[in-house]
Amino acid sequence: ILNVEQSPQSLHVQEGDSTNFTCSFPSSNFYALHWYRWETAKSPEALFVMTLNGDEKKKGRISATLNTKEGYSYLYIKGSQPEDSATYLCAPPGGATNKLIFGTGTLLAVQP
Amino acid sequence: ETGVTQTPRHLVMGMTNKKSLKCEQHLGHNAMYWYKQSAKKPLELMFVYSLEERVENNSVPSRFSPECPNSSHLFLHLHTLQPEDSALYLCASSQDSGTNYNEQFFGPGTRLTVL
């Protein structure tokens, strides 16, 4: 069974703070890593799909890096805003095509 | 309608009832998924359909029965459920290109309560 760990489980920051979370996964047979953002009462929304060791992707104030050799990915948010409050999920594929294994997520709360 | 829609949004049922959850995607994708989100647990994949064929059944009890009549529609038929089956059931779709590189698009979910 693929073990995906995300830390921290939850995070409370002030508006304007920068923050980062970690996703750890087994590094063998790596295919890709997905990051999703899930706001309360909404649907999970894809942020990034990362495939190559050393990949760095950016969308506005959010960026992510990938290290496939050691099995981790970081998600960074620069200058957090209240609208960034959500659960951030990572999901490496579970070996087979289309099968994603989700971590438990990091719950981010940004206080105005 | 755009994206992925799910009906009903909320469902309360007894253990002897039979009900169905419906999912529809308007994105032209060829793969659809059912996920279960229980309290304090990760999103758990239940079923995957690609080109209308079931390609993944993640050891789901037979009281959950999926159906994919075409690439735009996915159903989850429920019968003789248990209270521990109460959860949020999410549908998703993606374009299956034979890799894991394509993002999945999720519906809003059905909040199911089994009494």
PDB file of C-alpha atoms in Angstrom:
ATOM      1  CA  ILE A   1       0.000   0.000   0.000  1.00  0.00           C
ATOM      2  CA  LEU A   2       1.411   3.374  -0.992  1.00  0.00           C
ATOM      3  CA  ASN A   3       1.969   5.588   2.070  1.00  0.00           C
ATOM      4  CA  VAL A   4       1.514   9.297   1.480  1.00  0.00           C
ATOM      5  CA  GLU A   5       2.250  11.639   4.371  1.00  0.00           C
ATOM      6  CA  GLN A   6       1.525  15.332   4.556  1.00  0.00           C
ATOM      7  CA  SER A   7       2.740  17.706   7.220  1.00  0.00           C
ATOM      8  CA  PRO A   8       1.760  19.648   9.110  1.00  0.00           C
ATOM      9  CA  GLN A   9      -1.838  18.421   9.505  1.00  0.00           C
ATOM     10  CA  SER A  10      -2.995  21.973  10.089  1.00  0.00           C
ATOM     11  CA  LEU A  11      -1.527  25.429  10.029  1.00  0.00           C
ATOM     12  CA  HIS A  12      -2.780  28.807  11.238  1.00  0.00           C
ATOM     13  CA  VAL A  13      -1.021  31.864   9.853  1.00  0.00           C
ATOM     14  CA  GLN A  14      -1.622  35.594   9.685  1.00  0.00           C
ATOM     15  CA  GLU A  15      -2.443  37.392   6.459  1.00  0.00           C
ATOM     16  CA  GLY A  16       0.790  38.244   4.690  1.00  0.00           C
ATOM     17  CA  ASP A  17       2.787  35.349   6.154  1.00  0.00           C
ATOM     18  CA  SER A  18       4.518  32.962   3.788  1.00  0.00           C
ATOM     19  CA  THR A  19       4.134  29.277   4.479  1.00  0.00           C
ATOM     20  CA  ASN A  20       5.024  25.841   3.174  1.00  0.00           C
ATOM     21  CA  PHE A  21       3.852  22.257   3.524  1.00  0.00           C
ATOM     22  CA  THR A  22       5.413  18.893   2.791  1.00  0.00           C
ATOM     23  CA  CYS A  23       4.224  15.802   0.969  1.00  0.00           C
ATOM     24  CA  SER A  24       6.269  12.598   1.395  1.00  0.00           C
ATOM     25  CA  PHE A  25       5.827   9.517  -0.743  1.00  0.00           C
ATOM     26  CA  PRO A  26       7.749   6.359  -1.688  1.00  0.00           C
ATOM     27  CA  SER A  27      10.316   7.302  -4.326  1.00  0.00           C
ATOM     28  CA  SER A  28      10.352   3.993  -6.185  1.00  0.00           C
ATOM     29  CA  ASN A  29       8.377   3.678  -9.448  1.00  0.00           C
ATOM     30  CA  PHE A  30       7.506   7.367  -9.476  1.00  0.00           C
ATOM     31  CA  TYR A  31       5.171   8.588 -12.229  1.00  0.00           C
ATOM     32  CA  ALA A  32       3.797  11.992 -11.241  1.00  0.00           C
ATOM     33  CA  LEU A  33       2.610  14.000  -8.247  1.00  0.00           C
ATOM     34  CA  HIS A  34      -0.627  15.951  -8.137  1.00  0.00           C
ATOM     35  CA  TRP A  35      -1.424  18.859  -5.799  1.00  0.00           C
ATOM     36  CA  TYR A  36      -5.037  19.813  -5.163  1.00  0.00           C
ATOM     37  CA  ARG A  37      -6.681  22.632  -3.239  1.00  0.00           C
ATOM     38  CA  TRP A  38      -9.987  21.925  -1.471  1.00  0.00           C
ATOM     39  CA  GLU A  39     -11.962  24.834  -0.067  1.00  0.00           C
ATOM     40  CA  THR A  40     -14.779  24.129   2.373  1.00  0.00           C
ATOM     41  CA  ALA A  41     -18.097  23.443   0.623  1.00  0.00           C
ATOM     42  CA  LYS A  42     -16.404  23.370  -2.800  1.00  0.00           C
ATOM     43  CA  SER A  43     -14.834  20.705  -5.028  1.00  0.00           C
ATOM     44  CA  PRO A  44     -11.134  19.802  -4.938  1.00  0.00           C
ATOM     45  CA  GLU A  45      -9.330  21.797  -7.616  1.00  0.00           C
ATOM     46  CA  ALA A  46      -6.087  20.796  -9.299  1.00  0.00           C
ATOM     47  CA  LEU A  47      -3.107  23.099  -8.681  1.00  0.00           C
ATOM     48  CA  PHE A  48      -0.156  21.271 -10.234  1.00  0.00           C
ATOM     49  CA  VAL A  49       0.861  18.008 -11.845  1.00  0.00           C
ATOM     50  CA  MET A  50       4.586  17.444 -11.420  1.00  0.00           C
ATOM     51  CA  THR A  51       6.524  14.767 -13.233  1.00  0.00           C
ATOM     52  CA  LEU A  52      10.264  15.436 -13.298  1.00  0.00           C
ATOM     53  CA  ASN A  53      12.803  15.444 -10.496  1.00  0.00           C
ATOM     54  CA  GLY A  54      13.675  19.057  -9.773  1.00  0.00           C
ATOM     55  CA  ASP A  55      10.394  20.304 -11.278  1.00  0.00           C
ATOM     56  CA  GLU A  56       9.258  23.671 -10.001  1.00  0.00           C
ATOM     57  CA  LYS A  57       5.825  24.997 -10.884  1.00  0.00           C
ATOM     58  CA  LYS A  58       4.165  28.285 -10.051  1.00  0.00           C
ATOM     59  CA  LYS A  59       0.640  29.664 -10.140  1.00  0.00           C
ATOM     60  CA  GLY A  60       0.403  33.202  -8.807  1.00  0.00           C
ATOM     61  CA  ARG A  61       1.619  33.207  -5.199  1.00  0.00           C
ATOM     62  CA  ILE A  62       1.642  29.401  -4.982  1.00  0.00           C
ATOM     63  CA  SER A  63       4.585  27.302  -6.096  1.00  0.00           C
ATOM     64  CA  ALA A  64       5.703  23.693  -5.703  1.00  0.00           C
ATOM     65  CA  THR A  65       8.927  21.748  -5.994  1.00  0.00           C
ATOM     66  CA  LEU A  66       9.524  18.044  -6.496  1.00  0.00           C
ATOM     67  CA  ASN A  67      12.317  15.693  -5.404  1.00  0.00           C
ATOM     68  CA  THR A  68      11.618  12.212  -6.742  1.00  0.00           C
ATOM     69  CA  LYS A  69      14.893  10.685  -5.538  1.00  0.00           C
ATOM     70  CA  GLU A  70      14.141  11.360  -1.885  1.00  0.00           C
ATOM     71  CA  GLY A  71      10.372  11.225  -2.260  1.00  0.00           C
ATOM     72  CA  TYR A  72       9.041  14.637  -1.264  1.00  0.00           C
ATOM     73  CA  SER A  73       7.360  17.716  -2.637  1.00  0.00           C
ATOM     74  CA  TYR A  74       6.994  21.153  -1.058  1.00  0.00           C
ATOM     75  CA  LEU A  75       4.123  23.560  -1.627  1.00  0.00           C
ATOM     76  CA  TYR A  76       4.852  27.231  -0.900  1.00  0.00           C
ATOM     77  CA  ILE A  77       2.407  30.095  -0.508  1.00  0.00           C
ATOM     78  CA  LYS A  78       3.900  33.575  -0.546  1.00  0.00           C
ATOM     79  CA  GLY A  79       2.046  36.340   1.289  1.00  0.00           C
ATOM     80  CA  SER A  80      -0.932  34.213   2.404  1.00  0.00           C
ATOM     81  CA  GLN A  81      -4.388  35.722   1.991  1.00  0.00           C
ATOM     82  CA  PRO A  82      -7.646  34.667   3.708  1.00  0.00           C
ATOM     83  CA  GLU A  83      -8.851  33.249   0.386  1.00  0.00           C
ATOM     84  CA  ASP A  84      -5.948  30.774   0.505  1.00  0.00           C
ATOM     85  CA  SER A  85      -7.660  29.049   3.440  1.00  0.00           C
ATOM     86  CA  ALA A  86      -8.308  25.481   2.304  1.00  0.00           C
ATOM     87  CA  THR A  87      -7.067  21.927   2.623  1.00  0.00           C
ATOM     88  CA  TYR A  88      -4.105  21.206   0.355  1.00  0.00           C
ATOM     89  CA  LEU A  89      -3.888  17.607  -0.834  1.00  0.00           C
ATOM     90  CA  CYS A  90      -1.083  15.794  -2.579  1.00  0.00           C
ATOM     91  CA  ALA A  91      -1.560  12.612  -4.573  1.00  0.00           C
ATOM     92  CA  PRO A  92       1.083  10.449  -6.191  1.00  0.00           C
ATOM     93  CA  PRO A  93      -0.275   7.777  -8.505  1.00  0.00           C
ATOM     94  CA  GLY A  94      -0.725   4.359  -6.945  1.00  0.00           C
ATOM     95  CA  GLY A  95       1.177   2.557  -9.665  1.00  0.00           C
ATOM     96  CA  ALA A  96      -1.652   1.880 -12.076  1.00  0.00           C
ATOM     97  CA  THR A  97      -2.786   4.424 -14.651  1.00  0.00           C
ATOM     98  CA  ASN A  98      -5.352   6.947 -13.341  1.00  0.00           C
ATOM     99  CA  LYS A  99      -5.183   5.697  -9.746  1.00  0.00           C
ATOM    100  CA  LEU A 100      -4.238   8.523  -7.359  1.00  0.00           C
ATOM    101  CA  ILE A 101      -3.470   7.928  -3.674  1.00  0.00           C
ATOM    102  CA  PHE A 102      -4.339  11.016  -1.658  1.00  0.00           C
ATOM    103  CA  GLY A 103      -2.677  12.157   1.531  1.00  0.00           C
ATOM    104  CA  THR A 104      -4.763  13.385   4.468  1.00  0.00           C
ATOM    105  CA  GLY A 105      -3.981  16.968   3.537  1.00  0.00           C
ATOM    106  CA  THR A 106      -2.763  20.118   5.263  1.00  0.00           C
ATOM    107  CA  LEU A 107      -5.529  22.401   6.503  1.00  0.00           C
ATOM    108  CA  LEU A 108      -4.469  26.028   6.145  1.00  0.00           C
ATOM    109  CA  ALA A 109      -6.322  28.821   7.934  1.00  0.00           C
ATOM    110  CA  VAL A 110      -5.249  32.384   7.143  1.00  0.00           C
ATOM    111  CA  GLN A 111      -6.386  34.979   9.668  1.00  0.00           C
ATOM    112  CA  PRO A 112      -7.050  38.507   8.331  1.00  0.00           C
TER     113      PRO A 112
ATOM    114  CA  GLU B   1     -24.098  23.008 -17.021  1.00  0.00           C
ATOM    115  CA  THR B   2     -20.333  22.971 -16.999  1.00  0.00           C
ATOM    116  CA  GLY B   3     -17.722  20.824 -15.304  1.00  0.00           C
ATOM    117  CA  VAL B   4     -18.759  17.880 -13.175  1.00  0.00           C
ATOM    118  CA  THR B   5     -22.192  17.784 -11.540  1.00  0.00           C
ATOM    119  CA  GLN B   6     -23.525  15.406  -8.919  1.00  0.00           C
ATOM    120  CA  THR B   7     -27.044  14.695  -7.680  1.00  0.00           C
ATOM    121  CA  PRO B   8     -28.374  14.610  -5.100  1.00  0.00           C
ATOM    122  CA  ARG B   9     -26.163  16.867  -3.005  1.00  0.00           C
ATOM    123  CA  HIS B  10     -27.512  15.395   0.222  1.00  0.00           C
ATOM    124  CA  LEU B  11     -29.075  11.991   0.868  1.00  0.00           C
ATOM    125  CA  VAL B  12     -30.397  10.360   4.006  1.00  0.00           C
ATOM    126  CA  MET B  13     -31.312   6.698   3.743  1.00  0.00           C
ATOM    127  CA  GLY B  14     -32.140   3.758   5.921  1.00  0.00           C
ATOM    128  CA  MET B  15     -30.133   0.559   5.904  1.00  0.00           C
ATOM    129  CA  THR B  16     -32.788  -1.291   3.886  1.00  0.00           C
ATOM    130  CA  ASN B  17     -33.212   1.391   1.209  1.00  0.00           C
ATOM    131  CA  LYS B  18     -31.907   1.331  -2.340  1.00  0.00           C
ATOM    132  CA  LYS B  19     -30.736   4.627  -3.807  1.00  0.00           C
ATOM    133  CA  SER B  20     -28.468   5.844  -6.583  1.00  0.00           C
ATOM    134  CA  LEU B  21     -25.970   8.673  -6.869  1.00  0.00           C
ATOM    135  CA  LYS B  22     -25.554  10.324 -10.239  1.00  0.00           C
ATOM    136  CA  CYS B  23     -22.557  12.063 -11.769  1.00  0.00           C
ATOM    137  CA  GLU B  24     -22.360  13.854 -15.114  1.00  0.00           C
ATOM    138  CA  GLN B  25     -19.325  15.445 -16.730  1.00  0.00           C
ATOM    139  CA  HIS B  26     -19.482  18.059 -19.499  1.00  0.00           C
ATOM    140  CA  LEU B  27     -15.732  18.168 -20.197  1.00  0.00           C
ATOM    141  CA  GLY B  28     -15.432  15.538 -22.931  1.00  0.00           C
ATOM    142  CA  HIS B  29     -13.326  13.288 -20.706  1.00  0.00           C
ATOM    143  CA  ASN B  30     -13.088   9.531 -21.126  1.00  0.00           C
ATOM    144  CA  ALA B  31     -12.377   8.463 -17.531  1.00  0.00           C
ATOM    145  CA  MET B  32     -14.583   8.806 -14.454  1.00  0.00           C
ATOM    146  CA  TYR B  33     -14.030   8.019 -10.786  1.00  0.00           C
ATOM    147  CA  TRP B  34     -15.868   7.525  -7.497  1.00  0.00           C
ATOM    148  CA  TYR B  35     -14.139   8.575  -4.275  1.00  0.00           C
ATOM    149  CA  LYS B  36     -15.225   8.324  -0.643  1.00  0.00           C
ATOM    150  CA  GLN B  37     -14.282  10.906   1.978  1.00  0.00           C
ATOM    151  CA  SER B  38     -14.909   9.763   5.541  1.00  0.00           C
ATOM    152  CA  ALA B  39     -14.249  11.980   8.534  1.00  0.00           C
ATOM    153  CA  LYS B  40     -10.542  12.372   9.318  1.00  0.00           C
ATOM    154  CA  LYS B  41      -9.524   9.969   6.521  1.00  0.00           C
ATOM    155  CA  PRO B  42      -7.909  10.689   3.158  1.00  0.00           C
ATOM    156  CA  LEU B  43      -9.898  10.702  -0.047  1.00  0.00           C
ATOM    157  CA  GLU B  44     -10.280   7.030  -0.886  1.00  0.00           C
ATOM    158  CA  LEU B  45     -10.585   5.817  -4.478  1.00  0.00           C
ATOM    159  CA  MET B  46     -13.479   3.399  -4.966  1.00  0.00           C
ATOM    160  CA  PHE B  47     -13.880   2.817  -8.709  1.00  0.00           C
ATOM    161  CA  VAL B  48     -12.298   3.934 -11.979  1.00  0.00           C
ATOM    162  CA  TYR B  49     -13.939   3.747 -15.379  1.00  0.00           C
ATOM    163  CA  SER B  50     -11.967   4.357 -18.545  1.00  0.00           C
ATOM    164  CA  LEU B  51     -13.740   4.321 -21.925  1.00  0.00           C
ATOM    165  CA  GLU B  52     -16.820   3.054 -20.080  1.00  0.00           C
ATOM    166  CA  GLU B  53     -15.022  -0.035 -18.752  1.00  0.00           C
ATOM    167  CA  ARG B  54     -14.276  -0.546 -15.089  1.00  0.00           C
ATOM    168  CA  VAL B  55     -10.482  -0.620 -14.692  1.00  0.00           C
ATOM    169  CA  GLU B  56     -10.208  -0.344 -10.929  1.00  0.00           C
ATOM    170  CA  ASN B  57     -12.267  -1.708  -8.062  1.00  0.00           C
ATOM    171  CA  ASN B  58     -10.530  -0.801  -4.860  1.00  0.00           C
ATOM    172  CA  SER B  59     -11.841  -3.680  -2.714  1.00  0.00           C
ATOM    173  CA  VAL B  60     -15.206  -1.986  -2.323  1.00  0.00           C
ATOM    174  CA  PRO B  61     -18.048  -3.997  -0.701  1.00  0.00           C
ATOM    175  CA  SER B  62     -20.687  -5.276  -3.113  1.00  0.00           C
ATOM    176  CA  ARG B  63     -23.367  -3.091  -1.497  1.00  0.00           C
ATOM    177  CA  PHE B  64     -21.827  -0.360  -3.700  1.00  0.00           C
ATOM    178  CA  SER B  65     -22.451  -1.034  -7.383  1.00  0.00           C
ATOM    179  CA  PRO B  66     -21.133   1.371 -10.046  1.00  0.00           C
ATOM    180  CA  GLU B  67     -22.530   1.824 -13.535  1.00  0.00           C
ATOM    181  CA  CYS B  68     -21.101   3.798 -16.442  1.00  0.00           C
ATOM    182  CA  PRO B  69     -23.586   3.781 -19.347  1.00  0.00           C
ATOM    183  CA  ASN B  70     -21.525   6.247 -21.417  1.00  0.00           C
ATOM    184  CA  SER B  71     -18.453   8.408 -21.037  1.00  0.00           C
ATOM    185  CA  SER B  72     -20.438  11.350 -19.639  1.00  0.00           C
ATOM    186  CA  HIS B  73     -22.444   9.577 -16.928  1.00  0.00           C
ATOM    187  CA  LEU B  74     -21.527   7.581 -13.862  1.00  0.00           C
ATOM    188  CA  PHE B  75     -23.824   6.111 -11.238  1.00  0.00           C
ATOM    189  CA  LEU B  76     -23.264   4.578  -7.840  1.00  0.00           C
ATOM    190  CA  HIS B  77     -26.084   2.263  -6.801  1.00  0.00           C
ATOM    191  CA  LEU B  78     -26.456   1.776  -3.070  1.00  0.00           C
ATOM    192  CA  HIS B  79     -28.279  -1.015  -1.237  1.00  0.00           C
ATOM    193  CA  THR B  80     -28.310  -2.350   2.316  1.00  0.00           C
ATOM    194  CA  LEU B  81     -25.742   0.186   3.443  1.00  0.00           C
ATOM    195  CA  GLN B  82     -24.340   0.422   6.955  1.00  0.00           C
ATOM    196  CA  PRO B  83     -24.104   3.528   9.163  1.00  0.00           C
ATOM    197  CA  GLU B  84     -20.307   3.477   8.689  1.00  0.00           C
ATOM    198  CA  ASP B  85     -20.905   4.118   4.971  1.00  0.00           C
ATOM    199  CA  SER B  86     -22.001   7.643   5.854  1.00  0.00           C
ATOM    200  CA  ALA B  87     -19.518   9.918   4.082  1.00  0.00           C
ATOM    201  CA  LEU B  88     -19.017  12.426   1.298  1.00  0.00           C
ATOM    202  CA  TYR B  89     -18.989  10.697  -2.099  1.00  0.00           C
ATOM    203  CA  LEU B  90     -17.117  12.558  -4.800  1.00  0.00           C
ATOM    204  CA  CYS B  91     -17.150  11.961  -8.520  1.00  0.00           C
ATOM    205  CA  ALA B  92     -14.288  13.050 -10.772  1.00  0.00           C
ATOM    206  CA  SER B  93     -13.350  12.873 -14.430  1.00  0.00           C
ATOM    207  CA  SER B  94     -10.169  13.175 -16.470  1.00  0.00           C
ATOM    208  CA  GLN B  95      -8.777  12.531 -19.891  1.00  0.00           C
ATOM    209  CA  ASP B  96      -7.160   9.105 -19.879  1.00  0.00           C
ATOM    210  CA  SER B  97      -4.059   9.270 -22.065  1.00  0.00           C
ATOM    211  CA  GLY B  98      -2.395   6.196 -20.601  1.00  0.00           C
ATOM    212  CA  THR B  99      -0.385   8.184 -18.050  1.00  0.00           C
ATOM    213  CA  ASN B 100      -0.960   9.683 -14.622  1.00  0.00           C
ATOM    214  CA  TYR B 101      -0.270  13.199 -15.853  1.00  0.00           C
ATOM    215  CA  ASN B 102      -3.805  14.411 -16.381  1.00  0.00           C
ATOM    216  CA  GLU B 103      -5.504  16.310 -13.606  1.00  0.00           C
ATOM    217  CA  GLN B 104      -8.844  15.143 -12.321  1.00  0.00           C
ATOM    218  CA  PHE B 105     -11.854  17.435 -12.156  1.00  0.00           C
ATOM    219  CA  PHE B 106     -14.147  16.884  -9.185  1.00  0.00           C
ATOM    220  CA  GLY B 107     -17.851  17.339  -8.632  1.00  0.00           C
ATOM    221  CA  PRO B 108     -19.278  18.950  -5.492  1.00  0.00           C
ATOM    222  CA  GLY B 109     -20.043  15.603  -3.866  1.00  0.00           C
ATOM    223  CA  THR B 110     -23.051  13.902  -2.293  1.00  0.00           C
ATOM    224  CA  ARG B 111     -23.212  13.967   1.501  1.00  0.00           C
ATOM    225  CA  LEU B 112     -24.681  10.572   2.434  1.00  0.00           C
ATOM    226  CA  THR B 113     -26.100   9.718   5.844  1.00  0.00           C
ATOM    227  CA  VAL B 114     -27.141   6.136   6.582  1.00  0.00           C
ATOM    228  CA  LEU B 115     -29.452   5.744   9.547  1.00  0.00           C
TER     229      LEU B 115
END
